[in-house]
mmCIF file of C-alpha atoms in Angstrom:
data_model
loop_
_atom_site.group_PDB
_atom_site.id
_atom_site.type_symbol
_atom_site.label_atom_id
_atom_site.label_comp_id
_atom_site.label_asym_id
_atom_site.label_seq_id
_atom_site.Cartn_x
_atom_site.Cartn_y
_atom_site.Cartn_z
ATOM 1 C CA MET A 147 -7.831 -19.137 12.004
ATOM 2 C CA LYS A 148 -6.268 -17.581 8.710
ATOM 3 C CA LYS A 149 -7.481 -20.637 6.509
ATOM 4 C CA VAL A 150 -10.925 -20.469 8.478
ATOM 5 C CA LEU A 151 -10.995 -16.619 7.430
ATOM 6 C CA PHE A 152 -10.147 -17.134 3.791
ATOM 7 C CA VAL A 153 -12.714 -19.784 3.251
ATOM 8 C CA LEU A 154 -14.994 -17.703 4.637
ATOM 9 C CA LEU A 155 -14.361 -14.610 2.686
ATOM 10 C CA LEU A 156 -14.394 -16.658 -0.239
ATOM 11 C CA THR A 157 -17.657 -18.212 0.430
ATOM 12 C CA SER A 158 -19.328 -14.999 1.008
ATOM 13 C CA PHE A 159 -17.765 -13.529 -1.883
ATOM 14 C CA LEU A 160 -18.803 -15.844 -4.625
ATOM 15 C CA ALA A 161 -22.530 -15.569 -2.886
ATOM 16 C CA ALA A 162 -22.467 -12.081 -2.781
ATOM 17 C CA CYS A 163 -21.815 -11.964 -6.531
ATOM 18 C CA GLY A 164 -24.196 -14.735 -7.359
ATOM 19 C CA ASP A 165 -27.219 -13.197 -5.636
ATOM 20 C CA SER A 166 -26.345 -10.169 -7.400
ATOM 21 C CA SER A 167 -26.241 -11.361 -10.401
ATOM 22 C CA ALA A 168 -29.518 -12.905 -10.789
ATOM 23 C CA THR A 169 -32.468 -10.727 -12.413
ATOM 24 C CA GLU A 170 -35.997 -10.723 -11.651
ATOM 25 C CA GLU A 171 -36.539 -12.435 -14.806
ATOM 26 C CA GLU A 172 -34.475 -15.517 -13.547
ATOM 27 C CA SER A 173 -36.169 -15.081 -10.252
ATOM 28 C CA ASN A 174 -39.611 -15.289 -10.963
ATOM 29 C CA ASN A 175 -38.721 -17.985 -14.324
ATOM 30 C CA ARG A 176 -37.353 -20.247 -11.071
ATOM 31 C CA ALA A 177 -40.634 -19.745 -8.925
ATOM 32 C CA GLU A 178 -42.874 -20.578 -11.719
ATOM 33 C CA GLU A 179 -41.095 -23.915 -13.029
ATOM 34 C CA GLU A 180 -40.934 -24.641 -9.008
ATOM 35 C CA ASN A 181 -44.766 -24.122 -9.078
ATOM 36 C CA ASN A 182 -45.360 -26.743 -12.099
ATOM 37 C CA ASP A 183 -43.305 -29.085 -10.744
ATOM 38 C CA SER A 184 -45.763 -29.310 -7.720
ATOM 39 C CA GLN A 185 -48.556 -29.496 -9.911
ATOM 40 C CA THR A 186 -47.122 -32.224 -12.311
ATOM 41 C CA GLU A 187 -46.431 -35.774 -11.130
ATOM 42 C CA GLU A 188 -45.714 -37.358 -14.173
ATOM 43 C CA VAL A 189 -41.912 -36.283 -15.521
ATOM 44 C CA ASP A 190 -40.348 -36.926 -19.022
ATOM 45 C CA ALA A 191 -37.486 -38.873 -18.079
ATOM 46 C CA GLU A 192 -35.383 -38.049 -21.179
ATOM 47 C CA THR A 193 -35.774 -34.746 -20.447
ATOM 48 C CA SER A 194 -35.316 -35.103 -16.426
ATOM 49 C CA ASN A 195 -31.772 -36.734 -17.699
ATOM 50 C CA ASP A 196 -30.644 -33.917 -19.744
ATOM 51 C CA GLU A 197 -27.909 -31.650 -18.361
ATOM 52 C CA PRO A 198 -28.859 -28.013 -18.185
ATOM 53 C CA VAL A 199 -27.978 -26.178 -21.137
ATOM 54 C CA ALA A 200 -25.552 -23.127 -20.141
ATOM 55 C CA ASP A 201 -26.463 -19.112 -21.468
ATOM 56 C CA THR A 202 -23.126 -18.618 -23.968
ATOM 57 C CA GLN A 203 -24.045 -15.522 -24.224
ATOM 58 C CA LYS A 204 -24.503 -14.614 -20.319
ATOM 59 C CA LYS A 205 -21.009 -16.933 -19.382
ATOM 60 C CA LEU A 206 -20.346 -16.783 -15.573
ATOM 61 C CA GLY A 207 -23.590 -14.450 -15.204
ATOM 62 C CA LEU A 208 -21.609 -11.770 -13.665
ATOM 63 C CA ARG A 209 -20.019 -8.303 -14.117
ATOM 64 C CA THR A 210 -17.914 -6.436 -12.814
ATOM 65 C CA GLU A 211 -20.457 -4.239 -11.095
ATOM 66 C CA ASP A 212 -21.620 -7.601 -9.300
ATOM 67 C CA ILE A 213 -17.564 -7.488 -7.884
ATOM 68 C CA PHE A 214 -18.600 -4.742 -5.270
ATOM 69 C CA ASN A 215 -21.760 -6.516 -3.618
ATOM 70 C CA ALA A 216 -19.291 -9.054 -1.990
ATOM 71 C CA GLU A 217 -18.055 -8.431 0.787
ATOM 72 C CA LEU A 218 -14.583 -9.254 -0.214
ATOM 73 C CA PHE A 219 -14.374 -5.942 -2.360
ATOM 74 C CA GLU A 220 -17.071 -3.416 -0.495
ATOM 75 C CA GLU A 221 -16.295 -0.144 -1.269
ATOM 76 C CA GLN A 222 -13.700 -0.534 -3.530
ATOM 77 C CA GLU A 223 -14.750 0.948 -6.494
ATOM 78 C CA GLU A 224 -11.655 3.692 -7.141
ATOM 79 C CA SER A 225 -9.338 0.469 -7.455
ATOM 80 C CA LEU A 226 -10.663 -0.647 -10.405
ATOM 81 C CA ARG A 227 -8.182 -0.351 -13.405
ATOM 82 C CA SER A 228 -9.267 -1.548 -17.214
ATOM 83 C CA TYR A 229 -7.236 -2.719 -19.739
ATOM 84 C CA ASP A 230 -8.860 -3.074 -23.116
ATOM 85 C CA TYR A 231 -7.484 -5.445 -25.762
ATOM 86 C CA GLU A 232 -8.441 -6.362 -29.267
ATOM 87 C CA ASN A 233 -10.156 -9.959 -28.004
ATOM 88 C CA MET A 234 -10.001 -8.852 -24.493
ATOM 89 C CA LYS A 235 -11.075 -6.421 -21.320
ATOM 90 C CA ILE A 236 -9.584 -6.906 -18.327
ATOM 91 C CA ASP A 237 -10.706 -5.432 -15.040
ATOM 92 C CA VAL A 238 -8.872 -5.385 -11.897
ATOM 93 C CA VAL A 239 -9.955 -4.573 -8.593
ATOM 94 C CA ASP A 240 -7.713 -4.249 -5.412
ATOM 95 C CA ASN A 241 -8.740 -4.907 -1.706
ATOM 96 C CA ASP A 242 -5.128 -5.764 -0.254
ATOM 97 C CA PRO A 243 -3.788 -8.283 0.144
ATOM 98 C CA PHE A 244 -6.440 -9.470 -2.501
ATOM 99 C CA ARG A 245 -6.389 -8.982 -6.138
ATOM 100 C CA ILE A 246 -9.629 -9.749 -8.423
ATOM 101 C CA PHE A 247 -9.159 -9.891 -12.421
ATOM 102 C CA VAL A 248 -12.499 -9.955 -14.623
ATOM 103 C CA TYR A 249 -12.115 -11.394 -17.926
ATOM 104 C CA TYR A 250 -14.547 -9.968 -20.888
ATOM 105 C CA THR A 251 -13.928 -11.870 -24.513
ATOM 106 C CA ASP A 252 -14.860 -10.396 -27.481
ATOM 107 C CA ASP A 253 -17.081 -7.076 -26.040
ATOM 108 C CA SER A 254 -19.185 -9.575 -24.041
ATOM 109 C CA GLU A 255 -21.724 -7.921 -21.488
ATOM 110 C CA TYR A 256 -20.878 -10.868 -19.158
ATOM 111 C CA ALA A 257 -17.191 -11.874 -17.888
ATOM 112 C CA SER A 258 -15.689 -15.103 -19.178
ATOM 113 C CA GLY A 259 -13.369 -15.535 -16.041
ATOM 114 C CA LEU A 260 -12.831 -14.448 -12.491
ATOM 115 C CA VAL A 261 -9.487 -15.027 -11.239
ATOM 116 C CA LEU A 262 -8.733 -14.031 -7.091
ATOM 117 C CA ARG A 263 -5.296 -13.392 -6.082
ATOM 118 C CA ASN A 264 -4.292 -13.401 -2.146
ATOM 119 C CA ASN A 265 -1.164 -11.659 -2.522
ATOM 120 C CA GLY A 266 2.092 -12.699 -0.870
ATOM 121 C CA ASN A 267 3.147 -13.503 3.129
ATOM 122 C CA ASN A 268 0.980 -16.881 3.209
ATOM 123 C CA LYS A 269 3.683 -19.382 2.883
ATOM 124 C CA ASP A 270 1.418 -21.133 6.160
ATOM 125 C CA LEU A 271 -1.268 -21.432 3.975
ATOM 126 C CA SER A 272 -1.741 -24.848 1.757
ATOM 127 C CA LYS A 273 -2.891 -24.340 -1.627
ATOM 128 C CA GLU A 274 -5.207 -27.495 -0.795
ATOM 129 C CA ILE A 275 -7.602 -24.530 1.570
ATOM 130 C CA PHE A 276 -7.694 -22.326 -1.524
ATOM 131 C CA ASP A 277 -10.924 -23.933 -2.820
ATOM 132 C CA PHE A 278 -13.570 -21.760 -5.194
ATOM 133 C CA PHE A 279 -16.758 -22.240 -3.670
ATOM 134 C CA TYR A 280 -18.892 -21.382 -6.872
ATOM 135 C CA ASN A 281 -22.361 -23.477 -5.796
ATOM 136 C CA ASP A 282 -24.713 -20.269 -6.098
ATOM 137 C CA MET A 283 -23.684 -20.245 -10.016
ATOM 138 C CA ASP A 284 -26.078 -21.791 -11.961
ATOM 139 C CA GLU A 285 -25.943 -25.623 -12.563
ATOM 140 C CA SER A 286 -25.444 -24.905 -16.435
ATOM 141 C CA ILE A 287 -22.983 -22.656 -15.665
ATOM 142 C CA GLN A 288 -20.976 -24.845 -13.249
ATOM 143 C CA ASN A 289 -21.137 -27.624 -16.083
ATOM 144 C CA ALA A 290 -19.784 -25.622 -18.747
ATOM 145 C CA SER A 291 -17.158 -24.111 -16.242
ATOM 146 C CA ARG A 292 -13.479 -24.970 -14.980
ATOM 147 C CA GLN A 293 -12.375 -23.845 -11.671
ATOM 148 C CA PHE A 294 -8.571 -24.304 -10.660
ATOM 149 C CA LYS A 295 -6.452 -23.606 -7.416
ATOM 150 C CA ARG A 296 -3.004 -23.093 -7.079
ATOM 151 C CA ALA A 297 0.311 -21.521 -5.494
ATOM 152 C CA ASP A 298 2.169 -19.110 -7.517
ATOM 153 C CA GLY A 299 5.123 -18.399 -5.458
ATOM 154 C CA ASP A 300 3.768 -16.694 -2.306
ATOM 155 C CA ASN A 301 1.228 -15.936 -3.916
ATOM 156 C CA TYR A 302 -2.222 -18.139 -4.075
ATOM 157 C CA LEU A 303 -4.580 -18.271 -7.059
ATOM 158 C CA ILE A 304 -8.085 -19.510 -7.388
ATOM 159 C CA GLY A 305 -10.502 -19.013 -10.411
ATOM 160 C CA VAL A 306 -13.500 -20.118 -12.749
ATOM 161 C CA ILE A 307 -13.287 -20.094 -16.318
ATOM 162 C CA PHE A 308 -16.557 -20.306 -18.536
ATOM 163 C CA ASN A 309 -16.541 -22.536 -21.778
ATOM 164 C CA GLY A 310 -12.801 -22.795 -21.783
ATOM 165 C CA GLU A 311 -12.714 -19.105 -22.915
ATOM 166 C CA ILE A 312 -9.557 -18.051 -21.236
ATOM 167 C CA ASP A 313 -6.675 -20.050 -20.844
ATOM 168 C CA ILE A 314 -6.979 -21.961 -17.580
ATOM 169 C CA ASP A 315 -3.395 -22.817 -17.328
ATOM 170 C CA ASN A 316 -1.965 -19.017 -17.990
ATOM 171 C CA PRO A 317 -4.819 -16.644 -16.870
ATOM 172 C CA PRO A 318 -3.347 -13.098 -17.464
ATOM 173 C CA ILE A 319 -2.745 -11.976 -13.723
ATOM 174 C CA ASP A 320 0.589 -9.867 -14.471
ATOM 175 C CA LEU A 321 -0.472 -6.182 -14.290
ATOM 176 C CA SER A 322 3.140 -5.633 -15.959
ATOM 177 C CA GLU A 323 2.472 -8.043 -18.834
ATOM 178 C CA ILE A 324 -1.399 -6.781 -19.374
ATOM 179 C CA SER A 325 -0.474 -3.148 -19.229
ATOM 180 C CA GLY A 326 2.412 -3.780 -21.444
ATOM 181 C CA LYS A 327 4.656 -1.039 -20.420
ATOM 182 C CA ASP A 328 5.834 -0.116 -16.806
ATOM 183 C CA PHE A 329 8.303 2.069 -15.397
ATOM 184 C CA PHE A 330 10.071 -0.763 -13.695
ATOM 185 C CA LEU A 331 10.025 -2.838 -16.664
ATOM 186 C CA ASP A 332 13.501 -1.081 -17.516
ATOM 187 C CA GLU A 333 16.197 -2.734 -15.649
ATOM 188 C CA GLU A 334 18.272 0.299 -15.675
ATOM 189 C CA ASN A 335 15.001 1.977 -14.210
ATOM 190 C CA VAL A 336 14.922 -0.159 -11.267
ATOM 191 C CA GLU A 337 18.828 -0.184 -10.837
ATOM 192 C CA LEU A 338 18.877 3.489 -9.746
ATOM 193 C CA TYR A 339 15.470 3.158 -8.198
ATOM 194 C CA ARG A 340 16.978 1.129 -5.544
ATOM 195 C CA ASN A 341 20.406 2.774 -5.174
ATOM 196 C CA ALA A 342 18.610 6.249 -4.438
ATOM 197 C CA LEU A 343 16.470 4.434 -2.250
ATOM 198 C CA ASN A 344 19.293 3.312 0.230
ATOM 199 C CA THR A 345 21.177 6.875 -0.670
ATOM 200 C CA ALA A 346 17.984 9.046 -0.011
ATOM 201 C CA GLU A 347 18.224 10.527 -3.164
ATOM 202 C CA TYR A 348 14.573 11.075 -3.869
ATOM 203 C CA GLN A 349 15.092 13.728 -6.205
ATOM 204 C CA GLU A 350 16.918 11.877 -8.419
ATOM 205 C CA ILE A 351 14.487 9.002 -8.711
ATOM 206 C CA TYR A 352 11.598 11.751 -9.828
ATOM 207 C CA ASN A 353 13.966 13.338 -12.166
ATOM 208 C CA LYS A 354 13.891 9.589 -13.277
ATOM 209 C CA ALA A 355 10.530 9.257 -13.548
ATOM 210 C CA THR A 356 9.239 12.975 -14.862
ATOM 211 C CA SER A 357 11.789 12.035 -17.518
ATOM 212 C CA TYR A 358 10.154 8.933 -18.270
ATOM 213 C CA LEU A 359 6.824 9.949 -18.343
ATOM 214 C CA ASP A 360 7.976 13.153 -20.729
ATOM 215 C CA ASN A 361 9.445 10.718 -23.266
ATOM 216 C CA ASN A 362 6.963 7.672 -23.249
ATOM 217 C CA GLU A 363 3.314 7.097 -23.786
ATOM 218 C CA VAL A 364 2.384 5.067 -20.720
ATOM 219 C CA SER A 365 -1.010 4.066 -19.245
ATOM 220 C CA GLU A 366 -2.221 6.174 -16.302
ATOM 221 C CA TYR A 367 -1.324 2.798 -14.172
ATOM 222 C CA ASP A 368 2.199 3.314 -14.786
ATOM 223 C CA SER A 369 4.013 2.772 -11.584
ATOM 224 C CA ALA A 370 6.025 6.701 -12.634
ATOM 225 C CA ASN A 371 2.695 7.940 -11.836
ATOM 226 C CA GLU A 372 2.532 6.878 -8.348
ATOM 227 C CA ILE A 373 6.310 7.435 -8.090
ATOM 228 C CA ILE A 374 5.559 11.455 -8.946
ATOM 229 C CA GLU A 375 2.604 11.144 -6.736
ATOM 230 C CA ILE A 376 4.893 10.017 -3.514
ATOM 231 C CA LEU A 377 7.360 12.565 -4.215
ATOM 232 C CA GLU A 378 5.410 15.625 -5.516
ATOM 233 C CA PRO A 379 4.411 16.909 -2.077
ATOM 234 C CA ILE A 380 8.003 17.232 -1.128
ATOM 235 C CA GLN A 381 9.815 18.905 -3.841
ATOM 236 C CA ASP A 382 10.040 22.244 -2.594
ATOM 237 C CA TYR A 383 11.372 21.080 0.619
ATOM 238 C CA MET A 384 14.562 18.960 -1.755
ATOM 239 C CA ASP A 385 16.510 21.949 -2.008
ATOM 240 C CA GLU A 386 16.321 22.439 1.844
ATOM 241 C CA ILE A 387 17.975 19.280 3.051
ATOM 242 C CA GLU A 388 21.283 17.768 3.454
ATOM 243 C CA ILE A 389 21.959 13.853 3.222
ATOM 244 C CA GLU A 390 24.896 12.274 4.820
ATOM 245 C CA TYR A 391 25.381 8.526 3.223
ATOM 246 C CA ASP A 392 27.317 5.723 5.795
ATOM 247 C CA ASP A 393 28.563 3.525 3.430
ATOM 248 C CA PHE A 394 29.567 0.838 6.200
ATOM 249 C CA ASP A 395 25.797 0.401 7.285
ATOM 250 C CA ASP A 396 24.218 1.662 3.620
ATOM 251 C CA VAL A 397 21.939 4.017 5.722
ATOM 252 C CA SER A 398 21.459 7.686 5.050
ATOM 253 C CA THR A 399 20.087 10.230 7.138
ATOM 254 C CA LEU A 400 18.202 13.636 6.288
ATOM 255 C CA TYR A 401 18.642 16.857 8.260
ATOM 256 C CA TYR A 402 17.789 20.195 8.001
ATOM 257 C CA GLN A 403 20.664 22.637 5.878
ATOM 258 C CA GLY A 404 22.996 23.714 8.657
ATOM 259 C CA LEU A 405 21.054 21.841 11.781
ATOM 260 C CA ASN A 406 22.586 18.485 11.816
ATOM 261 C CA ASP A 407 24.018 18.415 15.589
ATOM 262 C CA ILE A 408 23.422 19.998 19.299
ATOM 263 C CA SER A 409 25.274 22.954 20.032
ATOM 264 C CA SER A 410 25.611 25.778 22.215
ATOM 265 C CA GLU A 411 22.905 27.559 19.943
ATOM 266 C CA ASN A 412 21.380 24.421 18.741
ATOM 267 C CA TYR A 413 19.227 22.597 21.500
ATOM 268 C CA ILE A 414 16.506 20.549 18.958
ATOM 269 C CA VAL A 415 17.720 18.581 15.618
ATOM 270 C CA PRO A 416 14.916 16.770 13.616
ATOM 271 C CA PHE A 417 16.217 14.059 11.345
ATOM 272 C CA ILE A 418 14.903 10.950 9.554
ATOM 273 C CA THR A 419 16.934 7.720 8.505
ATOM 274 C CA THR A 420 16.793 5.313 5.474
ATOM 275 C CA GLU A 421 16.123 2.511 8.137
ATOM 276 C CA GLU A 422 13.227 4.599 9.707
ATOM 277 C CA ASN A 423 9.400 5.890 8.759
ATOM 278 C CA SER A 424 9.213 8.739 10.620
ATOM 279 C CA MET A 425 10.881 11.817 11.963
ATOM 280 C CA ASN A 426 13.398 11.519 15.139
ATOM 281 C CA LEU A 427 14.383 14.507 17.100
ATOM 282 C CA LEU A 428 17.603 14.929 18.682
ATOM 283 C CA VAL A 429 17.144 17.015 21.831
ATOM 284 C CA GLY A 430 20.065 18.177 24.732
ATOM 285 C CA PHE A 431 22.660 21.201 24.714
ATOM 286 C CA GLU A 432 26.142 22.445 25.668
ATOM 287 C CA LYS A 433 26.593 24.766 28.350
ATOM 288 C CA GLU A 434 28.743 25.184 31.755
ATOM 289 C CA ASP A 435 28.334 22.468 33.904
ATOM 290 C CA TRP A 436 26.442 19.314 34.292
ATOM 291 C CA LEU A 437 22.813 19.500 34.333
ATOM 292 C CA PHE A 438 21.900 15.845 34.457
ATOM 293 C CA ALA A 439 18.714 16.112 32.510
ATOM 294 C CA ASP A 440 16.449 13.446 32.750
ATOM 295 C CA ASN A 441 12.952 15.282 31.036
ATOM 296 C CA VAL A 442 11.877 17.532 28.832
ATOM 297 C CA ILE A 443 8.632 19.450 28.483
ATOM 298 C CA LEU A 444 7.128 21.755 25.747
ATOM 299 C CA ASN A 445 5.324 24.439 26.600
ATOM 300 C CA ILE A 446 3.095 25.124 22.818
ATOM 301 C CA ASP A 447 1.218 28.255 23.032
ATOM 302 C CA GLY A 448 0.963 28.046 26.812
ATOM 303 C CA GLU A 449 -0.034 24.213 26.553
ATOM 304 C CA ARG A 450 1.983 21.807 28.540
ATOM 305 C CA GLU A 451 3.468 18.671 26.428
ATOM 306 C CA THR A 452 6.000 16.106 27.408
ATOM 307 C CA LEU A 453 8.497 13.967 25.137
ATOM 308 C CA GLY A 454 8.374 11.282 27.499
ATOM 309 C CA THR A 455 11.334 9.675 29.523
ATOM 310 C CA PHE A 456 14.659 10.549 28.696
ATOM 311 C CA ASP A 457 18.557 8.943 29.391
ATOM 312 C CA PHE A 458 20.560 11.465 28.410
ATOM 313 C CA ASP A 459 24.347 10.777 26.901
ATOM 314 C CA THR A 460 26.629 12.986 29.042
ATOM 315 C CA GLU A 461 30.436 14.271 27.515
ATOM 316 C CA THR A 462 32.722 16.307 29.058
ATOM 317 C CA LEU A 463 34.116 18.861 25.747
ATOM 318 C CA GLY A 464 36.661 20.199 28.068
ATOM 319 C CA GLY A 465 37.197 22.029 30.811
ATOM 320 C CA SER A 466 33.748 22.975 32.278
ATOM 321 C CA LEU A 467 31.959 22.748 29.167
ATOM 322 C CA ILE A 468 29.911 19.778 28.581
ATOM 323 C CA ARG A 469 27.218 17.973 26.561
ATOM 324 C CA GLU A 470 23.840 16.218 27.652
ATOM 325 C CA GLU A 471 21.547 15.213 24.577
ATOM 326 C CA ASP A 472 19.560 11.857 23.747
ATOM 327 C CA THR A 473 17.226 10.874 20.835
ATOM 328 C CA LYS A 474 13.747 10.752 20.942
ATOM 329 C CA THR A 475 12.030 8.446 18.157
ATOM 330 C CA ASN A 476 8.591 8.100 16.628
ATOM 331 C CA ILE A 477 7.506 11.527 17.523
ATOM 332 C CA ASP A 478 3.553 11.538 17.085
ATOM 333 C CA GLU A 479 2.066 13.527 14.130
ATOM 334 C CA GLU A 480 -0.296 15.400 15.714
ATOM 335 C CA LEU A 481 2.571 16.882 18.217
ATOM 336 C CA ILE A 482 4.697 17.800 15.337
ATOM 337 C CA GLU A 483 1.499 19.668 13.559
ATOM 338 C CA LYS A 484 1.102 21.625 17.195
ATOM 339 C CA ILE A 485 4.507 22.756 17.072
ATOM 340 C CA ILE A 486 4.493 23.917 13.339
ATOM 341 C CA ASP A 487 1.021 25.696 13.448
ATOM 342 C CA ALA A 488 2.059 27.676 17.018
ATOM 343 C CA ASP A 489 3.337 31.153 17.878
ATOM 344 C CA GLU A 490 5.612 30.414 20.025
ATOM 345 C CA VAL A 491 7.166 26.440 21.642
ATOM 346 C CA LYS A 492 9.158 26.816 24.420
ATOM 347 C CA VAL A 493 11.251 23.878 25.570
ATOM 348 C CA ARG A 494 12.331 22.947 29.163
ATOM 349 C CA PHE A 495 15.060 20.625 30.061
ATOM 350 C CA GLU A 496 14.911 19.145 33.714
ATOM 351 C CA GLY A 497 17.736 17.657 35.886
ATOM 352 C CA SER A 498 18.960 16.971 39.108
ATOM 353 C CA LYS A 499 20.946 20.014 39.185
ATOM 354 C CA GLY A 500 18.266 22.642 37.781
ATOM 355 C CA GLU A 501 16.306 23.254 34.237
ATOM 356 C CA ILE A 502 17.188 25.329 31.634
ATOM 357 C CA ASP A 503 14.882 27.081 29.005
ATOM 358 C CA TYR A 504 14.804 27.706 25.214
ATOM 359 C CA THR A 505 12.267 29.122 22.991
ATOM 360 C CA LEU A 506 12.431 27.623 19.376
ATOM 361 C CA THR A 507 13.332 29.941 16.701
ATOM 362 C CA ALA A 508 11.916 30.078 13.192
ATOM 363 C CA ASN A 509 14.384 28.058 11.719
ATOM 364 C CA ASP A 510 13.933 25.642 14.119
ATOM 365 C CA ILE A 511 9.907 25.293 13.257
ATOM 366 C CA ASN A 512 11.011 25.138 9.856
ATOM 367 C CA ALA A 513 13.748 22.316 10.263
ATOM 368 C CA ILE A 514 11.219 20.315 12.016
ATOM 369 C CA LYS A 515 8.210 21.432 9.372
ATOM 370 C CA THR A 516 10.762 20.135 6.635
ATOM 371 C CA ILE A 517 11.980 16.562 7.777
ATOM 372 C CA SER A 518 8.916 16.081 8.945
ATOM 373 C CA SER A 519 7.210 15.992 5.382
ATOM 374 C CA PHE A 520 9.425 12.941 4.528
ATOM 375 C CA ASN A 521 7.647 10.760 6.607
ATOM 376 C CA GLY A 522 7.095 7.700 4.862
ATOM 377 C CA ILE A 523 8.397 8.351 2.214
ATOM 378 C CA ARG A 524 10.982 5.767 1.817
ATOM 379 C CA ASN A 525 8.620 3.056 2.540
ATOM 380 C CA ASP A 526 5.970 4.166 0.325
ATOM 381 C CA LEU A 527 8.262 3.982 -2.545
ATOM 382 C CA SER A 528 10.007 0.522 -1.291
ATOM 383 C CA ASN A 529 6.439 -0.979 -0.723
ATOM 384 C CA LEU A 530 5.511 0.560 -4.710
ATOM 385 C CA LEU A 531 8.215 -1.810 -6.124
ATOM 386 C CA HIS A 532 7.943 -4.183 -4.139
ATOM 387 C CA ARG A 533 4.255 -4.658 -4.883
ATOM 388 C CA PHE A 534 4.803 -4.312 -8.566
ATOM 389 C CA GLU A 535 7.601 -7.028 -8.564
ATOM 390 C CA ASN A 536 4.905 -9.376 -6.465
ATOM 391 C CA ASN A 537 2.077 -8.783 -8.264
#
């Protein structure tokens, strides 16, 4: 199914580009030629054997704006990035997992080359199925162009180059090489970044990226700018968290300051780990005598919400003092927003021995708001480095 889909996408892509690049004048010329052919029975044999000559000014007959008419890159205008050099301009358009490179030489209005790249996770696809369907291009352009297809690690490339104007064996497809500079091109930055990801020291990453930008003239597409964009929203919360690192499992857990365990006063503990992408809730209590809780219900400004099923762990703390707790993962983001915005939130623990009610404090609400702000942060940072290393 993947193979068929990719071939169909490529077919529709170049068909759409070809259609969009044809001008009204070219259409009229073709119609006139067809009319002349129908009225003329004698054809000069020598002329009919001549191959069509490509217009060296129009090259492939495509411009970057035509790319957005293809189904594969519809509505992807905001992803466009342009890189200017002395004798070349490269436009890059993304629609994950696809990326297309459009090459212009010597300030030409029309592209000299197109390379379509399928990024990663396609080891089941052989490069033979990556055929570049450019039959909708004029025959003269086909005759003056070379197509190629090849596997490049986990990535697959297909392309067409006009008149040898781009090195067909080495078209520029590495963004770090195209841009010439990037935060991740410094090995020390990458090492710090990886270590800080594992230990959840996001402030360290933010400070390093900020320092890099302050001390270097870089492109707006530099990875450091994306790092800042990811981490800027949580800057106000960085001083409100505490981090516990487990060096055996190489996992860090983020808690709200002073709220990292259930107690006789703390009934709900939000946290997030570097193994997960969303906030968890540790819920429970310490009290005299067993409740044998099996359900937790929220009352949010009078609206009843359930957190789902539970399987509470029980522990005797000494004498008649007991502890019951369970962890709820993947808390719904809409529910989190309701809790944060509510005037009052009550929690009811139900069990075979009765029930316990607890009203969330302002500190509880702030803890949930703070920890939930870290949802997705590690994944976003990790994916940023992965995309750079694989693009």
